[in-house]
PDB file of C-alpha atoms and ligand atoms in Angstrom:
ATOM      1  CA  UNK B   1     -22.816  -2.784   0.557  1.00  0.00           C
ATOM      2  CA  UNK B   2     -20.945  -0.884   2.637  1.00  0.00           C
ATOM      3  CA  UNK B   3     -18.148  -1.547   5.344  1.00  0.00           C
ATOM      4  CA  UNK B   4     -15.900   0.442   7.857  1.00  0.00           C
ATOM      5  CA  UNK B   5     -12.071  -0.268   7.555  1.00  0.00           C
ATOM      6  CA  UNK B   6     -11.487  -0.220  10.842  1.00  0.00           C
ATOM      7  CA  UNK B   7     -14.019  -3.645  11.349  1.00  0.00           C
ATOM      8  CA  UNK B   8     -13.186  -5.043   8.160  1.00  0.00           C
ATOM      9  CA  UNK B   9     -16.590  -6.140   8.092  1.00  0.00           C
ATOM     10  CA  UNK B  10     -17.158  -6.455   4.058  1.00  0.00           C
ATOM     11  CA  UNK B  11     -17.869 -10.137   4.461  1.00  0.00           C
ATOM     12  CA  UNK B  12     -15.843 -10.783   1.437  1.00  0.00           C
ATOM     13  CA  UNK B  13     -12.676 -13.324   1.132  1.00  0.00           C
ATOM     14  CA  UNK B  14     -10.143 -10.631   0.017  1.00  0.00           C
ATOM     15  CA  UNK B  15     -10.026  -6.956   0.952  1.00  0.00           C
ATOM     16  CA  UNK B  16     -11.275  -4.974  -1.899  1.00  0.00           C
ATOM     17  CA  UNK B  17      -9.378  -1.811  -1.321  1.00  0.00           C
ATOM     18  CA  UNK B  18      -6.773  -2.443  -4.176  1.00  0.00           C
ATOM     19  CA  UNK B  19      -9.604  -3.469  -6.811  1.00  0.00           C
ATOM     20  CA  UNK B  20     -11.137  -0.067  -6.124  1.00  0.00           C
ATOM     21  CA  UNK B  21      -8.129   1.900  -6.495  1.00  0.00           C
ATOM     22  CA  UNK B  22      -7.112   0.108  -9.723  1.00  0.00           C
ATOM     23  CA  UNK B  23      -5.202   0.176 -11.798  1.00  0.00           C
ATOM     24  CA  UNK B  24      -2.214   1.740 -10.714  1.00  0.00           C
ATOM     25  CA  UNK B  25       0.699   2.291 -12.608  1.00  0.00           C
ATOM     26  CA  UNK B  26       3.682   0.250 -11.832  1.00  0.00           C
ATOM     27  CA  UNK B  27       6.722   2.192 -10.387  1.00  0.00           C
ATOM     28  CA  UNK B  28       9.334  -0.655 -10.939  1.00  0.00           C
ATOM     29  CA  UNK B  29      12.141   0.874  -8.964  1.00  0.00           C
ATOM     30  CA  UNK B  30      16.076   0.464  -9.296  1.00  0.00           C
ATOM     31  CA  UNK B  31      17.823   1.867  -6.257  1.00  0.00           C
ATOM     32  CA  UNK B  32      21.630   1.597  -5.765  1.00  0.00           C
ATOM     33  CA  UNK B  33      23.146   1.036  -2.094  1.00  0.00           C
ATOM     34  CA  UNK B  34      25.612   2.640  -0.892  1.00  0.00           C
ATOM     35  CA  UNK B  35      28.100  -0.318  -1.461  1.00  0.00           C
ATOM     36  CA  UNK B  36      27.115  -0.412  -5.191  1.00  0.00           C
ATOM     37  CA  UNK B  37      24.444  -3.444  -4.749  1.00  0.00           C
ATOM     38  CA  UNK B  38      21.557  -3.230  -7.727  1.00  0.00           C
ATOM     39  CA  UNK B  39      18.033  -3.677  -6.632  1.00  0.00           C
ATOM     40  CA  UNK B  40      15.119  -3.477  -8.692  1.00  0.00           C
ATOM     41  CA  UNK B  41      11.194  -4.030  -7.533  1.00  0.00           C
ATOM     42  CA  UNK B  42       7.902  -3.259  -8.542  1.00  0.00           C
ATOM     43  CA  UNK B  43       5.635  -1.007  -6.446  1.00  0.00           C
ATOM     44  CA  UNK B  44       1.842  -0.013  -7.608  1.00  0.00           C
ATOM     45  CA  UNK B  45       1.739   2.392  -4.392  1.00  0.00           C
ATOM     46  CA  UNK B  46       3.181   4.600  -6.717  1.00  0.00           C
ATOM     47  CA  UNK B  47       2.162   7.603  -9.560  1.00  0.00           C
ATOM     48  CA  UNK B  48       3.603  10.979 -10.371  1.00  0.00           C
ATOM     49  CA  UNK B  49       2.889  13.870  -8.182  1.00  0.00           C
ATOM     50  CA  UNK B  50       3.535  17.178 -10.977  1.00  0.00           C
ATOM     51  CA  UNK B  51       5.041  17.474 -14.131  1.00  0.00           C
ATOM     52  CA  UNK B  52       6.445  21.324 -13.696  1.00  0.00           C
ATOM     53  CA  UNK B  53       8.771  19.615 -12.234  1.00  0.00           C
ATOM     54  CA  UNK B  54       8.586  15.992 -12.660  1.00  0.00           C
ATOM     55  CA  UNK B  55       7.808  14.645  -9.366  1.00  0.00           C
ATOM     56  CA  UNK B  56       6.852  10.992  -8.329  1.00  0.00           C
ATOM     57  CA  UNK B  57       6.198   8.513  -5.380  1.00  0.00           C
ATOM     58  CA  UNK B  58       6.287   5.286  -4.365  1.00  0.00           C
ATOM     59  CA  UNK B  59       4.477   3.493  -0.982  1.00  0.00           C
ATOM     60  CA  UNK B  60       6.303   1.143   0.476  1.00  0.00           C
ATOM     61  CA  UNK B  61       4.659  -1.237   2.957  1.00  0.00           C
ATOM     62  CA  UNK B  62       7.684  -2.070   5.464  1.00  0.00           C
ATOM     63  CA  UNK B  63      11.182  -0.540   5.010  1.00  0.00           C
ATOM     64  CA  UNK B  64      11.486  -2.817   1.961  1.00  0.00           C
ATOM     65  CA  UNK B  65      15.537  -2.347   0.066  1.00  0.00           C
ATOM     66  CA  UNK B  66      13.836   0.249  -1.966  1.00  0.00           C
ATOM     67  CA  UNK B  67      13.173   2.744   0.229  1.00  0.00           C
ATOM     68  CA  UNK B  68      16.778   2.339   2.220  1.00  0.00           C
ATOM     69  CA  UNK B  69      18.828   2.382  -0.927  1.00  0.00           C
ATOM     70  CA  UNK B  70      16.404   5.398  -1.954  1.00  0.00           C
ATOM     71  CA  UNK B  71      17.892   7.316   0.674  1.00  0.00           C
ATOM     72  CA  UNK B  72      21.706   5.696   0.904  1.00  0.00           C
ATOM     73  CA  UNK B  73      22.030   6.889  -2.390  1.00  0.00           C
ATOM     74  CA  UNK B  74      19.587   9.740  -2.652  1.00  0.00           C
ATOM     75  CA  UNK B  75      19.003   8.559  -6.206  1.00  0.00           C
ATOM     76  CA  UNK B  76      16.519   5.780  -7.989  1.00  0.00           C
ATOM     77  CA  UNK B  77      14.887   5.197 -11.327  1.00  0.00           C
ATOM     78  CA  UNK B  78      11.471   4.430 -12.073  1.00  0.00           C
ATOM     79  CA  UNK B  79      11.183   1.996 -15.258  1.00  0.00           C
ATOM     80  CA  UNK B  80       8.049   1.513 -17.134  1.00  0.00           C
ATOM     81  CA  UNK B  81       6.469  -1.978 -16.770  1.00  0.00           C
ATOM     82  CA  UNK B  82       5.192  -3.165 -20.385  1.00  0.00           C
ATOM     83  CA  UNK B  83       3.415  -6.578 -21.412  1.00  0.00           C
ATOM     84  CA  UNK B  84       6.425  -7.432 -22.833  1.00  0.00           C
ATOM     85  CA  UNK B  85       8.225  -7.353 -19.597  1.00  0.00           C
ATOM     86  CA  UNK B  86       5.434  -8.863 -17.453  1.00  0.00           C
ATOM     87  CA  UNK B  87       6.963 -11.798 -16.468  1.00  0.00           C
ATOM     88  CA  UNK B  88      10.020 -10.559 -15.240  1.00  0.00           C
ATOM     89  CA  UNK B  89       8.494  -7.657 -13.664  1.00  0.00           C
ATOM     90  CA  UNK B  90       6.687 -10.293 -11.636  1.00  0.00           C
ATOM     91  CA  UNK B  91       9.946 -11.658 -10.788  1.00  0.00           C
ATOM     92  CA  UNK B  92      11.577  -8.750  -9.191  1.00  0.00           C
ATOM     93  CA  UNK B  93       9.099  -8.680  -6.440  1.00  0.00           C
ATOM     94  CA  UNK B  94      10.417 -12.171  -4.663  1.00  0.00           C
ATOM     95  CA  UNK B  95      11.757 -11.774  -1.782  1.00  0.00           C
ATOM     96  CA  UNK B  96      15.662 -12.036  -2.281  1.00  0.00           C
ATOM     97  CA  UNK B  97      17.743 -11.415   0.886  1.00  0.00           C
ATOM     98  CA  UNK B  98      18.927  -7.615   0.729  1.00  0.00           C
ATOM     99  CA  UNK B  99      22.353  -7.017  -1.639  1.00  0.00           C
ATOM    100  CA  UNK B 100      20.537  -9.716  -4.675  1.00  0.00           C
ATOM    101  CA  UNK B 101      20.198  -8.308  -7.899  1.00  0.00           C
ATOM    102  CA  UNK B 102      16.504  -8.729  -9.215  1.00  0.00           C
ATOM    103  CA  UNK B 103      17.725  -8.344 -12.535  1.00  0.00           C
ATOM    104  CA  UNK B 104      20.151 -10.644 -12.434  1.00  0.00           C
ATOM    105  CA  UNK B 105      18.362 -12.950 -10.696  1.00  0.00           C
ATOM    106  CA  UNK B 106      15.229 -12.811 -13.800  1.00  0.00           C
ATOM    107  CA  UNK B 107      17.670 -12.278 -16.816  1.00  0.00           C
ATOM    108  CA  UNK B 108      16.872  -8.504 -17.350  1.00  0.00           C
ATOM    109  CA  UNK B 109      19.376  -6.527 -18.938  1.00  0.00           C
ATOM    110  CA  UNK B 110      20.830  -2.980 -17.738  1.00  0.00           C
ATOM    111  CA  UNK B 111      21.486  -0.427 -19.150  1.00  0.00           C
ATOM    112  CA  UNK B 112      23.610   2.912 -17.793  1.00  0.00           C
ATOM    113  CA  UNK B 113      21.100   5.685 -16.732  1.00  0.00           C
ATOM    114  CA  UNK B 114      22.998   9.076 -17.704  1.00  0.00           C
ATOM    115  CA  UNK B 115      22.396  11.145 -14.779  1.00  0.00           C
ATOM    116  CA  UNK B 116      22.272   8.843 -11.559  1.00  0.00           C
ATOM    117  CA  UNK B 117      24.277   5.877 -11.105  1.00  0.00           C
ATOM    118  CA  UNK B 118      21.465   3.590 -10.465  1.00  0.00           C
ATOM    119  CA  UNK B 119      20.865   1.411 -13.783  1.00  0.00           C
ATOM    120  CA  UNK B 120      17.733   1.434 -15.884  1.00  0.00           C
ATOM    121  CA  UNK B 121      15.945  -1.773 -17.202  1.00  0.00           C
ATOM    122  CA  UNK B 122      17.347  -1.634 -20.752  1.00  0.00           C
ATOM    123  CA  UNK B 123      14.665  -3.442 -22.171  1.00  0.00           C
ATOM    124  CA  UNK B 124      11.757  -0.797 -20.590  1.00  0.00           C
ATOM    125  CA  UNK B 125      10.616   1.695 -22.922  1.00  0.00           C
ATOM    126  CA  UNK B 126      11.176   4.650 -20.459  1.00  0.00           C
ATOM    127  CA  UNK B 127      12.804   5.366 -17.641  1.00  0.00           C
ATOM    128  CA  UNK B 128      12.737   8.102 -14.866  1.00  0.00           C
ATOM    129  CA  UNK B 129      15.911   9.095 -13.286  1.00  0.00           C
ATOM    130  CA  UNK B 130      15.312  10.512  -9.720  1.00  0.00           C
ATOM    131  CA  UNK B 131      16.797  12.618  -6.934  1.00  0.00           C
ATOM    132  CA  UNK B 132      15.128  11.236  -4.024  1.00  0.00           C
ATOM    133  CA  UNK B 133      13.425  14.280  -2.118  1.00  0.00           C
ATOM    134  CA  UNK B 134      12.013  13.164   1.343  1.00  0.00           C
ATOM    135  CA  UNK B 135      11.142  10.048   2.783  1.00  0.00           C
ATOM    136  CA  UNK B 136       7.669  10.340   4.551  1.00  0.00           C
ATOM    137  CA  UNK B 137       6.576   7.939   7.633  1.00  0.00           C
ATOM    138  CA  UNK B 138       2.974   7.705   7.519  1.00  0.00           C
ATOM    139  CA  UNK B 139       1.009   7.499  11.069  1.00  0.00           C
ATOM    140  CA  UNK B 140      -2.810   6.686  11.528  1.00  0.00           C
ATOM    141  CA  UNK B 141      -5.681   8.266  12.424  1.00  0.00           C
ATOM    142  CA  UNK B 142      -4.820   7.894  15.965  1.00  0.00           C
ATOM    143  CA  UNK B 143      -1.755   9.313  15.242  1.00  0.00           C
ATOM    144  CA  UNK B 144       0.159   6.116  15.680  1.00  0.00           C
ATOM    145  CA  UNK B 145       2.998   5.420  13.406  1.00  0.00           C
ATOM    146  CA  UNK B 146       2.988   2.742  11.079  1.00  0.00           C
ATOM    147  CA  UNK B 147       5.616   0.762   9.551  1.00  0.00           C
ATOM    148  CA  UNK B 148       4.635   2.343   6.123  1.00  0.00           C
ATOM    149  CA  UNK B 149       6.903   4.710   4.202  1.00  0.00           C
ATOM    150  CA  UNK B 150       6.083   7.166   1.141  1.00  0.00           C
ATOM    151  CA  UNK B 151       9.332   7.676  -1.014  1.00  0.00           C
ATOM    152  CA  UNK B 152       8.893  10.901  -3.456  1.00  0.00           C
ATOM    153  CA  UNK B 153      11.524  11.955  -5.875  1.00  0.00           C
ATOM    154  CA  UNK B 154      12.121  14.376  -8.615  1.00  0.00           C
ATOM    155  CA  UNK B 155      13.054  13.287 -11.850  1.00  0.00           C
ATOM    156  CA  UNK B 156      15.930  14.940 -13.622  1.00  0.00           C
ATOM    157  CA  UNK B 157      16.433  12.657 -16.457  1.00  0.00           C
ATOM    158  CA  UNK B 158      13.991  11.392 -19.084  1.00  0.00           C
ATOM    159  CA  UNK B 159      15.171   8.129 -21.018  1.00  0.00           C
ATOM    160  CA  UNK B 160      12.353   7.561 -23.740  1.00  0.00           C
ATOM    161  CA  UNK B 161      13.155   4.612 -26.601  1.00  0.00           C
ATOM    162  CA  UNK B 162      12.780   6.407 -29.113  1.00  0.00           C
ATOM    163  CA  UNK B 163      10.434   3.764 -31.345  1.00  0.00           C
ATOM    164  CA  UNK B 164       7.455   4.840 -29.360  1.00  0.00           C
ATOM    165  CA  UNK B 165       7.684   8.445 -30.915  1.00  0.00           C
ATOM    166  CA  UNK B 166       5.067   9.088 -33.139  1.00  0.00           C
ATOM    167  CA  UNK B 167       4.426  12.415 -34.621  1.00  0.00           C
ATOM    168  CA  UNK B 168       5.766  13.872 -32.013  1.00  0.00           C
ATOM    169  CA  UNK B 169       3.862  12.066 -29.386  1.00  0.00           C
ATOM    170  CA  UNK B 170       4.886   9.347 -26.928  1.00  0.00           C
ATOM    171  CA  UNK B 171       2.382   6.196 -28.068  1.00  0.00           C
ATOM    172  CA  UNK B 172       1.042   5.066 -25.085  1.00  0.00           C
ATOM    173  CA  UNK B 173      -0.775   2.340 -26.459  1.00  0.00           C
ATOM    174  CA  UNK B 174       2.291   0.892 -28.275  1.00  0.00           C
ATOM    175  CA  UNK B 175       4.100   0.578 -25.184  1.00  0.00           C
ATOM    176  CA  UNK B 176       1.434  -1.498 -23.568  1.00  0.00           C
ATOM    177  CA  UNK B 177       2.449  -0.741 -19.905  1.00  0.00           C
ATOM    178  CA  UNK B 178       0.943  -2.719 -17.539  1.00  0.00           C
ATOM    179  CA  UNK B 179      -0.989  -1.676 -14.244  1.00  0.00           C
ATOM    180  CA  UNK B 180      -2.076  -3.446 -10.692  1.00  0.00           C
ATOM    181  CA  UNK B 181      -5.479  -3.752 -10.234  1.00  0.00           C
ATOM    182  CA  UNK B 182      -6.944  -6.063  -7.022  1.00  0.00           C
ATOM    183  CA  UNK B 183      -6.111  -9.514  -6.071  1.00  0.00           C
ATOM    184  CA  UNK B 184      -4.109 -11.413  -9.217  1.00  0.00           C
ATOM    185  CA  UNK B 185      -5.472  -9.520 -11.147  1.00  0.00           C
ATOM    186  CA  UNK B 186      -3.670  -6.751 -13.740  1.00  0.00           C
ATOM    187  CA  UNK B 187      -4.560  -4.524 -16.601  1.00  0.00           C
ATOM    188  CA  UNK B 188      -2.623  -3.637 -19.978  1.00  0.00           C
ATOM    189  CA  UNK B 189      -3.101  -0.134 -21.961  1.00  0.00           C
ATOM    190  CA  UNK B 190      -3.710  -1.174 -25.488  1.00  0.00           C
ATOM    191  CA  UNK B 191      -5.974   1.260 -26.658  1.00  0.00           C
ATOM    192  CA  UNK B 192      -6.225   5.537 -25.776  1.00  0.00           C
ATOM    193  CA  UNK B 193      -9.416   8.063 -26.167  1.00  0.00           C
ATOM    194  CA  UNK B 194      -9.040  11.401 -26.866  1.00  0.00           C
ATOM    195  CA  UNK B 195     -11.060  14.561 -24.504  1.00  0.00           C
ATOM    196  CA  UNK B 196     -10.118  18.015 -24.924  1.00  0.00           C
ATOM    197  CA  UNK B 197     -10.867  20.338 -21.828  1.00  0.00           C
ATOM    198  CA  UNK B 198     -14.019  22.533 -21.547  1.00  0.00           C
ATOM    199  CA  UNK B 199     -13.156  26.374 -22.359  1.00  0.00           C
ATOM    200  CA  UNK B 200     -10.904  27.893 -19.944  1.00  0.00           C
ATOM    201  CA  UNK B 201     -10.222  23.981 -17.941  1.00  0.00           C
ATOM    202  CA  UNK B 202      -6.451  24.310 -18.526  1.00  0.00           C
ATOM    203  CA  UNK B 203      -4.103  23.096 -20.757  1.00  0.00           C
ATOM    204  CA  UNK B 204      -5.040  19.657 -23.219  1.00  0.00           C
ATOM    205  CA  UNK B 205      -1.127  18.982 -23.510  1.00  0.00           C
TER     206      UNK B 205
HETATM  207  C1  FMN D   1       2.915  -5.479  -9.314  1.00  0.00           C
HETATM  208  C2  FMN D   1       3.433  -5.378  -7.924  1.00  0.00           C
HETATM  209  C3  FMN D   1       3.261  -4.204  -7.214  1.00  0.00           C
HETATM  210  C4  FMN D   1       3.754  -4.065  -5.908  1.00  0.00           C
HETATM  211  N1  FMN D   1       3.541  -2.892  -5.236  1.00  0.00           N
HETATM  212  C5  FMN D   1       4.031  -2.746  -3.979  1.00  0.00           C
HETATM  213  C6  FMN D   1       3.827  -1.519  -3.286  1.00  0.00           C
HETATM  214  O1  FMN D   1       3.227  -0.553  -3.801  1.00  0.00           O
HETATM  215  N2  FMN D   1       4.339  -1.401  -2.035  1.00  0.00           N
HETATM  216  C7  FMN D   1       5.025  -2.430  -1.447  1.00  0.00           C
HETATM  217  O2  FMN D   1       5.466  -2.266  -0.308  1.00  0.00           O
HETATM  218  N3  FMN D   1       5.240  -3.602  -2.086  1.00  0.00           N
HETATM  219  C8  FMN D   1       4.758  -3.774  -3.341  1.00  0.00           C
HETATM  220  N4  FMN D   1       4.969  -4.949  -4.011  1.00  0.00           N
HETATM  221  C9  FMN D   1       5.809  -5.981  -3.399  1.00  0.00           C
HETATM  222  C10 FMN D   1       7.299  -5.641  -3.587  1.00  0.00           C
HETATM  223  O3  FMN D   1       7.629  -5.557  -4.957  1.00  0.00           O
HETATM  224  C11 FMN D   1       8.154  -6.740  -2.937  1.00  0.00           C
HETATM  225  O4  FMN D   1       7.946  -6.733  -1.531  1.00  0.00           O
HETATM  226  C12 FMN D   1       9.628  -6.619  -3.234  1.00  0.00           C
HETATM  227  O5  FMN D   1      10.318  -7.748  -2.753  1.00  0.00           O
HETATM  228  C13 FMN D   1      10.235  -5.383  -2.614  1.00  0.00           C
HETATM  229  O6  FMN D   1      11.567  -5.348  -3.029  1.00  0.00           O
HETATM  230  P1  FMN D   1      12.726  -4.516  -2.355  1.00  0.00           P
HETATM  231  O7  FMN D   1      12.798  -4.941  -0.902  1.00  0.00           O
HETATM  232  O8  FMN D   1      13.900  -4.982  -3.149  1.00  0.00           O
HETATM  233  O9  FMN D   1      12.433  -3.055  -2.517  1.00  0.00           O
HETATM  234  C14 FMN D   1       4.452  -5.135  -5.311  1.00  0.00           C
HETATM  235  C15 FMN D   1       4.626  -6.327  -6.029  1.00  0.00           C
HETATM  236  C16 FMN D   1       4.115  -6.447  -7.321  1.00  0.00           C
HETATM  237  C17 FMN D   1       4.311  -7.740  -8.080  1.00  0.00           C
END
């Protein structure tokens, strides 16, 4: 089959843009007003950019709390979403009225991050602490601009529970972090291969 986006013409009952692009990693984001109000949601629009240096993103479809405490603050963490935090990851997307703190409001625990003032999820195996960088409006192909905003940051801090070091290496697979895939639908990391790069590709680490 084959569709164009702009008819929406795939004939099917759901659009299957975010099964193709799947899975995504989960950026759950804490974010700190300017006030001092705790906010906390999950965002698959979101990966890292480059490691040298650490940069990320996250998409946000509306100005969502995110994305204004983002830059009221000019500071946010990105927590890892796990298996084990499903559940209440999952929570932190409803829809509380600006100023409500998701992890309050699902029973997570927080924890101090050490070099921005927004809080990590304690409980999340790693955590990303962020200077916020630019905030980018995105417009169409007609060049009209859309309610859609693309947060990136730079992370200067690296929390990492220290459990999931294994000779040296971060396990992966132990954390079990958990990624969006289409519809209701989710995956879980539970198993790694190994490739090394052909001659010359670049670095394998
Ligand atoms: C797994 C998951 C991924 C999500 N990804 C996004 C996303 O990439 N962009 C977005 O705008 N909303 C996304 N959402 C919805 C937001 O989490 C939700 O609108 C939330 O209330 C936003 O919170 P905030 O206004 O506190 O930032 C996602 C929800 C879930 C459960």
């Amino acid at each position: 089959m084959f569709y164009e986006t702009a008819r929406n013409d795939h004939g099917l009952p759901y659009n299957p843009f975010k099964a193709i692009v799947a899975p995504r990693p989960i950026g759950w984001i804490s974010s700190m007003s300017a006030k001092g109000e705790v906010n906390l949601a999950p965002y698959s629009f979101f990966n890292g950019l480059t490691d040298h240096p650490p940069t990320v993103m996250f998409a946000s479809e509306g100005r969502k709390d995110s994305v204004v405490f983002a830059e009221e603050t000019k500071e946010f963490v990105c927590n890892l979403a796990t298996w084990a935090l499903r559940e209440q990851m999952n929570g932190t997307s409803t829809p509380f009225a600006r100023g409500i703190n998701e992890m309050e409001q699902t029973g997570l625990a927080a924890a101090p991050s050490r070099l921005v003032k927004p809080p990590r999820v304690r409980d999340s195996p790693c955590a990303l602490e962020c200077k916020w960088l630019q905030t980018v409006r995105l417009s169409d192909v007609e060049g009209k601009a859309l309610e859609r905003y693309v947060v990136f940051g730079q992370a200067i801090g690296v929390y990492i529970d220290d459990r999931f070091i294994k000779n040296g290496r971060l396990d992966t697979a132990a954390m079990k972090p958990i990624a969006r895939c289409g519809y209701d639908e989710y995956a879980v990391v539970e198993s790694v291969f190994k490739m090394t790069r052909p001659p010359g590709g670049g670095k394998n680490v």
